Tab-separated table of C-alpha atoms and ligand atoms in Angstrom:
chain	number	residue	atom	x	y	z
A	1	MET	CA	0.000	0.000	0.000
A	2	SER	CA	2.656	2.529	0.979
A	3	ASP	CA	4.438	1.936	-2.352
A	4	PHE	CA	1.213	1.971	-4.271
A	5	PHE	CA	0.255	5.470	-3.133
A	6	GLY	CA	3.774	6.871	-3.109
A	7	GLU	CA	5.224	9.882	-1.392
A	8	ILE	CA	3.416	13.228	-1.723
A	9	ASN	CA	4.905	14.844	-4.811
A	10	PRO	CA	2.547	17.489	-6.204
A	11	PRO	CA	3.240	19.354	-9.453
A	12	GLN	CA	4.816	22.799	-9.166
A	13	ARG	CA	1.643	24.609	-10.012
A	14	LEU	CA	1.378	28.379	-10.019
A	15	LEU	CA	-1.809	29.206	-8.117
A	16	MET	CA	-3.198	32.402	-9.654
A	17	GLY	CA	-6.803	31.917	-8.604
A	18	PRO	CA	-8.717	33.703	-5.836
A	19	GLY	CA	-6.976	31.555	-3.197
A	20	PRO	CA	-5.366	29.418	-2.044
A	21	VAL	CA	-2.097	30.672	-3.482
A	22	ASN	CA	1.451	29.345	-3.204
A	23	ALA	CA	2.875	29.747	0.276
A	24	HIS	CA	6.087	31.651	0.824
A	25	PRO	CA	8.985	29.162	1.188
A	26	ARG	CA	9.938	30.693	4.529
A	27	VAL	CA	6.466	29.860	5.823
A	28	LEU	CA	6.807	26.247	4.702
A	29	ARG	CA	10.234	26.040	6.327
A	30	ALA	CA	8.894	27.409	9.601
A	31	MET	CA	6.227	24.719	9.464
A	32	SER	CA	8.808	21.955	9.392
A	33	ALA	CA	10.220	22.998	12.794
A	34	ASP	CA	10.086	20.633	15.757
A	35	LEU	CA	6.927	20.425	17.864
A	36	LEU	CA	6.482	21.697	21.414
A	37	GLY	CA	4.010	20.916	24.172
A	38	GLN	CA	1.235	23.478	24.427
A	39	PHE	CA	2.197	24.765	27.904
A	40	ASP	CA	5.939	24.716	27.252
A	41	PRO	CA	7.283	28.213	28.007
A	42	GLU	CA	8.843	28.317	24.528
A	43	MET	CA	5.429	27.589	23.021
A	44	THR	CA	3.516	30.113	25.133
A	45	ALA	CA	6.198	32.687	24.266
A	46	TYR	CA	5.544	31.997	20.564
A	47	MET	CA	1.819	32.432	21.222
A	48	ASN	CA	2.445	35.843	22.794
A	49	GLU	CA	4.664	36.813	19.858
A	50	VAL	CA	1.888	35.831	17.469
A	51	MET	CA	-0.511	38.108	19.375
A	52	ALA	CA	1.912	41.026	19.051
A	53	LEU	CA	2.646	40.352	15.376
A	54	TYR	CA	-1.018	40.177	14.386
A	55	ARG	CA	-1.767	43.462	16.162
A	56	GLY	CA	0.557	44.918	13.549
A	57	VAL	CA	-1.086	43.034	10.698
A	58	PHE	CA	-4.621	44.091	11.738
A	59	GLN	CA	-3.417	47.636	12.578
A	60	THR	CA	-4.919	47.449	16.037
A	61	GLN	CA	-4.114	47.890	19.704
A	62	ASN	CA	-6.614	45.185	20.650
A	63	ARG	CA	-5.270	43.007	23.433
A	64	TRP	CA	-7.326	40.082	22.111
A	65	THR	CA	-5.566	39.327	18.850
A	66	PHE	CA	-4.708	35.681	18.238
A	67	LEU	CA	-5.430	32.631	16.056
A	68	ILE	CA	-8.435	30.371	15.674
A	69	ASP	CA	-7.390	26.864	14.641
A	70	GLY	CA	-9.152	26.058	11.394
A	71	THR	CA	-9.590	27.644	8.001
A	72	ALA	CA	-10.855	31.204	7.604
A	73	ARG	CA	-14.401	29.964	8.028
A	74	ALA	CA	-13.495	28.861	11.567
A	75	GLY	CA	-12.749	32.503	12.382
A	76	ILE	CA	-16.073	33.595	10.898
A	77	GLU	CA	-17.973	30.953	12.828
A	78	ALA	CA	-16.156	31.689	16.123
A	79	ALA	CA	-16.949	35.403	15.801
A	80	LEU	CA	-20.604	34.916	14.955
A	81	VAL	CA	-21.390	32.150	17.445
A	82	SER	CA	-19.792	34.225	20.211
A	83	LEU	CA	-21.603	37.455	19.283
A	84	ILE	CA	-25.010	36.057	18.398
A	85	GLU	CA	-27.533	34.697	20.880
A	86	PRO	CA	-30.716	32.981	19.679
A	87	GLY	CA	-33.034	35.805	18.668
A	88	SER	CA	-30.225	38.405	18.376
A	89	LYS	CA	-30.866	41.001	15.705
A	90	VAL	CA	-28.128	40.888	13.082
A	91	LEU	CA	-27.816	43.207	10.099
A	92	ILE	CA	-25.878	41.557	7.278
A	93	VAL	CA	-24.263	43.576	4.506
A	94	ARG	CA	-24.298	41.462	1.357
A	95	SER	CA	-22.946	41.785	-2.132
A	96	GLY	CA	-21.542	38.336	-2.825
A	97	ARG	CA	-21.144	34.744	-1.785
A	98	PHE	CA	-19.441	35.444	1.520
A	99	GLY	CA	-22.274	37.750	2.552
A	100	LEU	CA	-24.554	34.795	1.896
A	101	LEU	CA	-22.315	32.660	4.117
A	102	LEU	CA	-22.757	35.143	6.986
A	103	THR	CA	-26.514	34.871	6.500
A	104	GLU	CA	-26.401	31.085	6.511
A	105	ILE	CA	-24.403	31.007	9.739
A	106	ALA	CA	-26.608	33.649	11.428
A	107	GLU	CA	-29.656	31.612	10.453
A	108	ARG	CA	-28.201	28.433	12.007
A	109	LEU	CA	-27.548	30.377	15.206
A	110	GLY	CA	-31.190	31.338	15.430
A	111	ALA	CA	-30.567	35.025	14.808
A	112	ALA	CA	-33.353	37.327	13.702
A	113	TYR	CA	-31.572	38.956	10.815
A	114	SER	CA	-32.121	41.601	8.224
A	115	THR	CA	-29.958	42.275	5.168
A	116	VAL	CA	-28.812	45.268	3.186
A	117	ASP	CA	-27.891	44.116	-0.299
A	118	ALA	CA	-26.085	45.303	-3.385
A	119	PRO	CA	-26.091	43.414	-6.690
A	120	TRP	CA	-22.968	41.281	-7.286
A	121	GLY	CA	-20.230	43.527	-8.684
A	122	GLU	CA	-21.272	46.504	-6.588
A	123	VAL	CA	-20.783	47.533	-2.957
A	124	VAL	CA	-23.220	48.881	-0.354
A	125	PRO	CA	-22.648	52.591	0.366
A	126	MET	CA	-22.164	53.311	4.098
A	127	ALA	CA	-25.159	55.671	3.915
A	128	ARG	CA	-27.391	52.705	3.049
A	129	ILE	CA	-25.896	50.578	5.836
A	130	ARG	CA	-26.569	53.467	8.199
A	131	GLU	CA	-30.147	53.863	7.073
A	132	ALA	CA	-30.789	50.123	7.457
A	133	ALA	CA	-29.113	50.041	10.884
A	134	LEU	CA	-31.049	53.031	12.224
A	135	ASP	CA	-34.227	51.379	11.083
A	136	TYR	CA	-33.496	47.808	12.267
A	137	ARG	CA	-31.443	48.583	15.414
A	138	PRO	CA	-29.316	45.412	15.274
A	139	HIS	CA	-27.152	43.948	18.028
A	140	VAL	CA	-24.535	42.986	15.410
A	141	ILE	CA	-23.639	44.356	11.977
A	142	ALA	CA	-21.804	41.710	9.938
A	143	CYS	CA	-19.989	42.377	6.694
A	144	VAL	CA	-17.290	41.200	4.303
A	145	HIS	CA	-14.375	43.428	3.336
A	146	GLY	CA	-13.096	41.853	0.115
A	147	ASP	CA	-15.648	39.438	-1.278
A	148	THR	CA	-13.562	37.275	-3.611
A	149	SER	CA	-16.707	35.904	-5.241
A	150	THR	CA	-17.266	39.285	-6.886
A	151	THR	CA	-13.753	40.806	-6.549
A	152	MET	CA	-15.248	43.907	-4.893
A	153	ALA	CA	-13.967	45.580	-1.705
A	154	GLN	CA	-16.655	46.995	0.586
A	155	PRO	CA	-15.721	50.434	2.017
A	156	LEU	CA	-15.951	50.247	5.829
A	157	GLU	CA	-15.027	53.743	6.989
A	158	GLY	CA	-17.601	54.888	9.501
A	159	LEU	CA	-18.713	51.395	10.533
A	160	GLY	CA	-17.437	51.707	14.110
A	161	GLU	CA	-18.970	55.134	14.597
A	162	LEU	CA	-22.330	53.880	13.415
A	163	CYS	CA	-22.141	50.876	15.747
A	164	ARG	CA	-21.257	53.007	18.754
A	165	GLU	CA	-24.128	55.339	17.969
A	166	ILE	CA	-26.685	52.535	18.035
A	167	GLY	CA	-24.986	50.290	20.610
A	168	ALA	CA	-24.199	47.524	18.137
A	169	LEU	CA	-21.105	45.362	17.681
A	170	SER	CA	-19.540	44.828	14.276
A	171	TYR	CA	-17.963	41.849	12.567
A	172	VAL	CA	-15.804	42.003	9.408
A	173	ASP	CA	-14.596	39.059	7.303
A	174	ALA	CA	-11.267	40.306	5.932
A	175	THR	CA	-9.961	36.896	4.847
A	176	ALA	CA	-9.225	37.895	1.293
A	177	THR	CA	-7.663	41.285	1.977
A	178	LEU	CA	-5.610	40.818	5.165
A	179	GLY	CA	-1.979	41.463	4.277
A	180	GLY	CA	-2.864	42.663	0.760
A	181	MET	CA	-5.121	45.694	1.148
A	182	ALA	CA	-5.509	48.059	4.084
A	183	VAL	CA	-7.332	46.214	6.872
A	184	GLU	CA	-7.539	48.793	9.637
A	185	ALA	CA	-9.419	47.302	12.550
A	186	ASP	CA	-8.959	50.342	14.818
A	187	LYS	CA	-9.543	52.983	12.168
A	188	TRP	CA	-12.730	51.251	11.051
A	189	GLY	CA	-13.706	50.850	14.700
A	190	ALA	CA	-14.571	47.232	13.909
A	191	ASP	CA	-15.187	44.983	16.914
A	192	ILE	CA	-14.147	41.648	15.468
A	193	VAL	CA	-12.124	41.171	12.291
A	194	THR	CA	-11.007	37.754	11.054
A	195	GLY	CA	-8.706	36.549	8.295
A	196	GLY	CA	-7.002	33.513	6.862
A	197	LEU	CA	-3.518	32.699	5.630
A	198	GLN	CA	-4.119	31.347	2.128
A	199	LYS	CA	-4.794	34.649	0.401
A	200	CYS	CA	-2.574	37.724	0.767
A	201	MET	CA	-0.827	36.452	3.916
A	202	GLY	CA	1.034	33.971	1.713
A	203	GLY	CA	0.540	30.856	3.823
A	204	PRO	CA	-1.469	27.640	3.646
A	205	SER	CA	-5.092	27.502	4.760
A	206	GLY	CA	-5.695	26.215	8.274
A	207	SER	CA	-5.306	29.146	10.649
A	208	ALA	CA	-7.635	32.105	11.117
A	209	PRO	CA	-6.153	35.248	12.675
A	210	ILE	CA	-8.720	37.198	14.702
A	211	THR	CA	-8.789	40.516	16.553
A	212	ILE	CA	-11.432	41.458	19.136
A	213	SER	CA	-12.126	44.876	20.667
A	214	ASP	CA	-12.416	45.236	24.455
A	215	ARG	CA	-16.136	45.997	24.211
A	216	ALA	CA	-16.743	42.857	22.138
A	217	ALA	CA	-14.587	40.816	24.544
A	218	GLU	CA	-16.599	42.152	27.463
A	219	PHE	CA	-19.831	41.085	25.822
A	220	ILE	CA	-18.421	37.651	25.014
A	221	PHE	CA	-17.129	37.143	28.557
A	222	SER	CA	-20.591	38.020	29.842
A	223	ARG	CA	-21.807	34.845	28.132
A	224	ARG	CA	-19.302	32.737	30.045
A	225	HIS	CA	-20.828	29.962	32.132
A	226	THR	CA	-19.238	27.341	34.324
A	227	GLU	CA	-19.632	23.735	33.375
A	228	LYS	CA	-22.746	23.565	35.520
A	229	GLY	CA	-24.284	26.290	33.408
A	230	ILE	CA	-23.882	29.136	35.883
A	231	ARG	CA	-22.418	32.410	34.733
A	232	THR	CA	-19.008	33.202	36.189
A	233	THR	CA	-19.151	36.945	35.518
A	234	ASP	CA	-21.975	39.349	36.199
A	235	ALA	CA	-23.760	40.587	33.126
A	236	GLU	CA	-25.677	43.794	33.662
A	237	ASP	CA	-28.636	43.182	31.491
A	238	GLY	CA	-30.017	39.862	32.528
A	239	ASP	CA	-29.098	36.338	31.650
A	240	ARG	CA	-27.250	35.792	28.472
A	241	ALA	CA	-27.353	32.609	26.500
A	242	ARG	CA	-24.313	30.397	26.750
A	243	ILE	CA	-22.199	30.434	23.587
A	244	GLY	CA	-23.575	27.692	21.349
A	245	SER	CA	-20.276	26.022	20.528
A	246	ASN	CA	-17.474	24.660	22.646
A	247	TYR	CA	-14.725	24.639	20.012
A	248	PHE	CA	-15.550	28.170	18.838
A	249	ASP	CA	-16.362	29.640	22.273
A	250	LEU	CA	-14.250	32.803	22.119
A	251	ALA	CA	-14.505	33.319	25.892
A	252	MET	CA	-12.822	29.958	26.445
A	253	ILE	CA	-10.322	30.579	23.651
A	254	MET	CA	-9.410	33.988	25.119
A	255	ASP	CA	-8.877	32.322	28.504
A	256	TYR	CA	-6.554	29.863	26.759
A	257	TRP	CA	-4.556	32.681	25.105
A	258	SER	CA	-4.501	34.723	28.342
A	259	ASP	CA	-1.908	34.333	31.062
A	260	LYS	CA	-4.358	31.986	32.762
A	261	ARG	CA	-3.726	29.457	29.953
A	262	LEU	CA	-6.941	27.639	30.797
A	263	ASN	CA	-6.919	24.475	28.772
A	264	HIS	CA	-9.221	24.432	25.772
A	265	HIS	CA	-8.015	22.871	22.504
A	266	THR	CA	-4.407	21.931	21.781
A	267	GLU	CA	-3.037	24.883	19.844
A	268	ALA	CA	-2.089	23.756	16.311
A	269	THR	CA	1.651	24.173	16.745
A	270	THR	CA	2.672	23.789	13.111
A	271	MET	CA	-0.009	26.194	11.884
A	272	LEU	CA	1.062	28.682	14.552
A	273	TYR	CA	4.646	28.505	13.287
A	274	GLY	CA	3.329	29.170	9.785
A	275	ALA	CA	1.051	32.024	10.856
A	276	ARG	CA	3.895	33.587	12.821
A	277	GLU	CA	6.197	33.529	9.793
A	278	CYS	CA	3.455	34.966	7.538
A	279	ALA	CA	3.075	37.929	9.895
A	280	ARG	CA	6.831	38.402	10.204
A	281	LEU	CA	7.096	38.558	6.407
A	282	VAL	CA	4.210	41.046	6.160
A	283	LEU	CA	5.610	43.387	8.800
A	284	ALA	CA	9.197	43.133	7.545
A	285	GLU	CA	8.073	44.155	4.073
A	286	GLY	CA	5.998	46.974	5.555
A	287	LEU	CA	2.247	47.248	5.171
A	288	GLU	CA	2.289	50.166	2.721
A	289	THR	CA	4.942	48.555	0.515
A	290	ARG	CA	3.033	45.318	0.553
A	291	PHE	CA	-0.283	46.964	-0.355
A	292	GLU	CA	1.449	48.811	-3.212
A	293	ARG	CA	2.944	45.550	-4.466
A	294	HIS	CA	-0.521	43.994	-4.590
A	295	ALA	CA	-2.021	47.107	-6.196
A	296	LYS	CA	0.626	47.115	-8.893
A	297	ALA	CA	0.221	43.408	-9.640
A	298	GLY	CA	-3.562	43.845	-9.862
A	299	ALA	CA	-3.278	46.923	-12.073
A	300	ALA	CA	-0.865	45.069	-14.368
A	301	MET	CA	-3.222	42.087	-14.562
A	302	ALA	CA	-6.146	44.338	-15.490
A	303	ALA	CA	-4.097	46.304	-18.034
A	304	GLY	CA	-2.835	43.067	-19.559
A	305	ALA	CA	-6.343	41.637	-19.868
A	306	ARG	CA	-7.646	44.830	-21.466
A	307	ALA	CA	-4.762	44.963	-23.945
A	308	MET	CA	-5.641	41.458	-25.126
A	309	GLY	CA	-9.206	42.588	-25.839
A	310	LEU	CA	-10.793	41.227	-22.676
A	311	SER	CA	-12.927	43.317	-20.356
A	312	VAL	CA	-12.517	43.593	-16.619
A	313	TYR	CA	-15.474	42.861	-14.332
A	314	GLY	CA	-16.917	45.304	-11.816
A	315	ASP	CA	-16.692	48.939	-10.830
A	316	ASP	CA	-13.044	50.070	-11.057
A	317	ARG	CA	-13.462	52.286	-7.977
A	318	TYR	CA	-14.205	49.327	-5.727
A	319	ARG	CA	-12.281	46.457	-7.288
A	320	MET	CA	-10.029	44.486	-4.953
A	321	THR	CA	-6.401	45.008	-5.948
A	322	ASN	CA	-5.427	41.413	-5.364
A	323	VAL	CA	-7.963	39.535	-7.467
A	324	THR	CA	-9.218	40.572	-10.882
A	325	GLY	CA	-12.458	39.447	-12.500
A	326	ILE	CA	-12.307	39.051	-16.261
A	327	HIS	CA	-15.376	38.570	-18.453
A	328	ILE	CA	-15.216	35.299	-20.367
A	329	PRO	CA	-15.701	36.287	-24.018
A	330	ALA	CA	-18.911	35.008	-25.599
A	331	GLY	CA	-18.523	31.684	-27.360
A	332	LEU	CA	-15.320	30.767	-25.546
A	333	ASP	CA	-15.166	27.486	-23.639
A	334	ASP	CA	-14.359	28.504	-20.035
A	335	ALA	CA	-13.298	25.018	-18.919
A	336	ALA	CA	-11.151	24.419	-22.006
A	337	VAL	CA	-9.162	27.604	-21.426
A	338	ARG	CA	-8.599	26.748	-17.776
A	339	ARG	CA	-7.628	23.176	-18.719
A	340	ARG	CA	-4.990	24.461	-21.157
A	341	MET	CA	-3.690	26.840	-18.503
A	342	ARG	CA	-3.326	23.961	-16.085
A	343	GLU	CA	-2.102	21.219	-18.408
A	344	ASP	CA	0.229	23.214	-20.662
A	345	PHE	CA	1.441	25.872	-18.243
A	346	GLU	CA	0.833	24.457	-14.726
A	347	ILE	CA	-1.136	27.601	-13.888
A	348	GLU	CA	-4.428	27.638	-12.028
A	349	ILE	CA	-6.871	30.505	-12.529
A	350	GLY	CA	-10.282	30.704	-10.887
A	351	THR	CA	-13.758	30.188	-12.141
A	352	ALA	CA	-16.754	31.815	-10.430
A	353	PHE	CA	-19.865	30.910	-8.444
A	354	GLY	CA	-23.576	31.610	-8.457
A	355	PRO	CA	-24.717	34.356	-10.813
A	356	LEU	CA	-21.162	34.759	-12.131
A	357	GLN	CA	-20.563	31.085	-12.923
A	358	GLY	CA	-19.311	30.726	-16.490
A	359	LYS	CA	-19.312	34.522	-16.830
A	360	ILE	CA	-15.974	35.564	-15.322
A	361	TRP	CA	-12.561	34.203	-14.513
A	362	ARG	CA	-10.989	35.350	-11.290
A	363	ILE	CA	-7.249	35.805	-11.459
A	364	GLY	CA	-5.461	36.461	-8.207
A	365	ALA	CA	-2.036	37.935	-7.565
A	366	MET	CA	-1.767	37.520	-3.813
A	367	GLY	CA	0.914	37.226	-1.178
A	368	TYR	CA	3.939	35.383	-2.562
A	369	ASN	CA	2.338	35.414	-6.030
A	370	ALA	CA	1.803	39.186	-6.289
A	371	MET	CA	5.025	39.420	-8.264
A	372	LYS	CA	5.958	40.840	-11.607
A	373	HIS	CA	7.219	37.643	-13.213
A	374	LYS	CA	4.210	35.613	-12.055
A	375	VAL	CA	1.775	38.181	-13.469
A	376	LEU	CA	3.687	38.271	-16.772
A	377	ILE	CA	3.890	34.479	-17.022
A	378	THR	CA	0.146	34.202	-16.326
A	379	LEU	CA	-0.761	36.786	-18.970
A	380	GLY	CA	1.555	35.215	-21.553
A	381	ALA	CA	0.066	31.796	-20.917
A	382	LEU	CA	-3.486	33.140	-21.012
A	383	GLU	CA	-2.814	34.773	-24.357
A	384	ALA	CA	-1.609	31.480	-25.828
A	385	CYS	CA	-4.619	29.605	-24.414
A	386	LEU	CA	-7.080	32.213	-25.693
A	387	ARG	CA	-5.600	32.002	-29.195
A	388	ALA	CA	-5.683	28.218	-29.105
A	389	GLU	CA	-9.390	28.376	-28.261
A	390	GLY	CA	-10.058	30.697	-31.179
A	391	PHE	CA	-10.220	34.089	-29.465
A	392	ALA	CA	-8.857	36.965	-31.559
A	393	VAL	CA	-6.366	38.547	-29.157
A	394	THR	CA	-6.088	42.274	-29.935
A	395	GLY	CA	-2.742	43.143	-28.348
A	396	SER	CA	0.027	42.054	-26.028
A	397	GLY	CA	-1.080	41.601	-22.440
A	398	VAL	CA	2.520	41.071	-21.380
A	399	ASP	CA	3.642	44.386	-22.898
A	400	ALA	CA	0.790	46.271	-21.244
A	401	ALA	CA	1.580	44.685	-17.882
A	402	LEU	CA	5.287	45.427	-18.278
A	403	GLU	CA	4.408	49.048	-18.843
A	404	VAL	CA	2.532	49.104	-15.533
A	405	PHE	CA	5.470	47.510	-13.734
A	406	ASN	CA	8.259	49.489	-15.391
A	407	GLY	CA	6.507	52.671	-16.511
B	1	LIG	C1	-11.394	32.773	0.719
B	1	LIG	C2	-12.358	33.378	1.626
B	1	LIG	C3	-12.824	32.675	2.732
B	1	LIG	C4	-12.337	31.256	2.864
B	1	LIG	O1	-12.613	30.565	3.995
B	1	LIG	P1	-11.892	29.155	4.182
B	1	LIG	O2	-12.616	28.565	5.308
B	1	LIG	O3	-10.453	29.419	4.477
B	1	LIG	O4	-12.049	28.413	2.901
B	1	LIG	C5	-13.697	33.310	3.596
B	1	LIG	N1	-14.097	34.587	3.369
B	1	LIG	C6	-13.666	35.281	2.299
B	1	LIG	C7	-14.110	36.683	2.084
B	1	LIG	C8	-12.784	34.686	1.391
B	1	LIG	O5	-12.357	35.355	0.319
């Protein structure tokens, strides 16, 4: 059997989709380091370093900044299950698939929710969020920063102010933008922001960085019960429902990451090494430099696509810099183009979901892949595949991209 299946030996594929992307080699090296016990002082020191590093990544002073073990969705679920009690009023800002995911989770938690929607490809203006919030008076406002399903980035300035005005808490899914576009937890005044590693952080999926404001932490701790079901802290406004998950109970997870080190799960040592190295790389490069690198790669990708005669999806003012939607020309076989990209060039580009399925490709340039040569190689390969499938390419995508990089 062991011979039959062989050692893991994947092809060297260039992952230029909407995530996951190739991990930085330093991250993979960090992940091959020796394991430690979870209460070993060396391990708890690494945990504290991770907290400090991710404060930098999230641009926050929040004490409660750490990792949830699991993919990005684990961070989303931990945030929502800890903020939402059965019957809680949640306002969900939706303009893509990940807004739908927030709705699905809120529904499972028994929330009474309302939504404020924009069509896919657009964003919801803060004025409309405000109007909906003043009308609905939610306990939580939940939104997505960069929704990779549509490649749009939702502006979030003013979210915190609005929430403070109406006494609500906010949640932001910044999985696709963390480390690639400005994610400013404190400036937004967001109460909980979560991310993942497999997009602009340049790591593998499997760890979800999270940051939690003091006011959100206070609320979450007020839902803390002992094992017998009795609250251990005094909530002011009556009994609060116990958090409906053990694994994702943020009160317990915060106790684990605090100096108390109350046992909860066994921290995923290898993922923590990886997450730590991702953050070190991000901060060493510098946030502004890193955002500019992503912006340039995205601009080059868009310019290259346009030069070849393709059109770029969505409103230019709100497009994410790190993933570009490209309309699939009429009559072209979407799957055949992607198959050629993969089989002839070892490059993966993304398809799309829901209303955009078969309509756009999503090409990412994120983290370790937001680099000049990878953008140029992708555009050159795409040009060859488009020609092979009968599309009349109108100009050189590579030249146009080079102009963005060098011009
Ligand atoms: C990619 C992405 C996720 C992915 O979650 P996983 O559990 O890591 O697959 C979540 N939210 C957004 C906005 C994303 O772009």
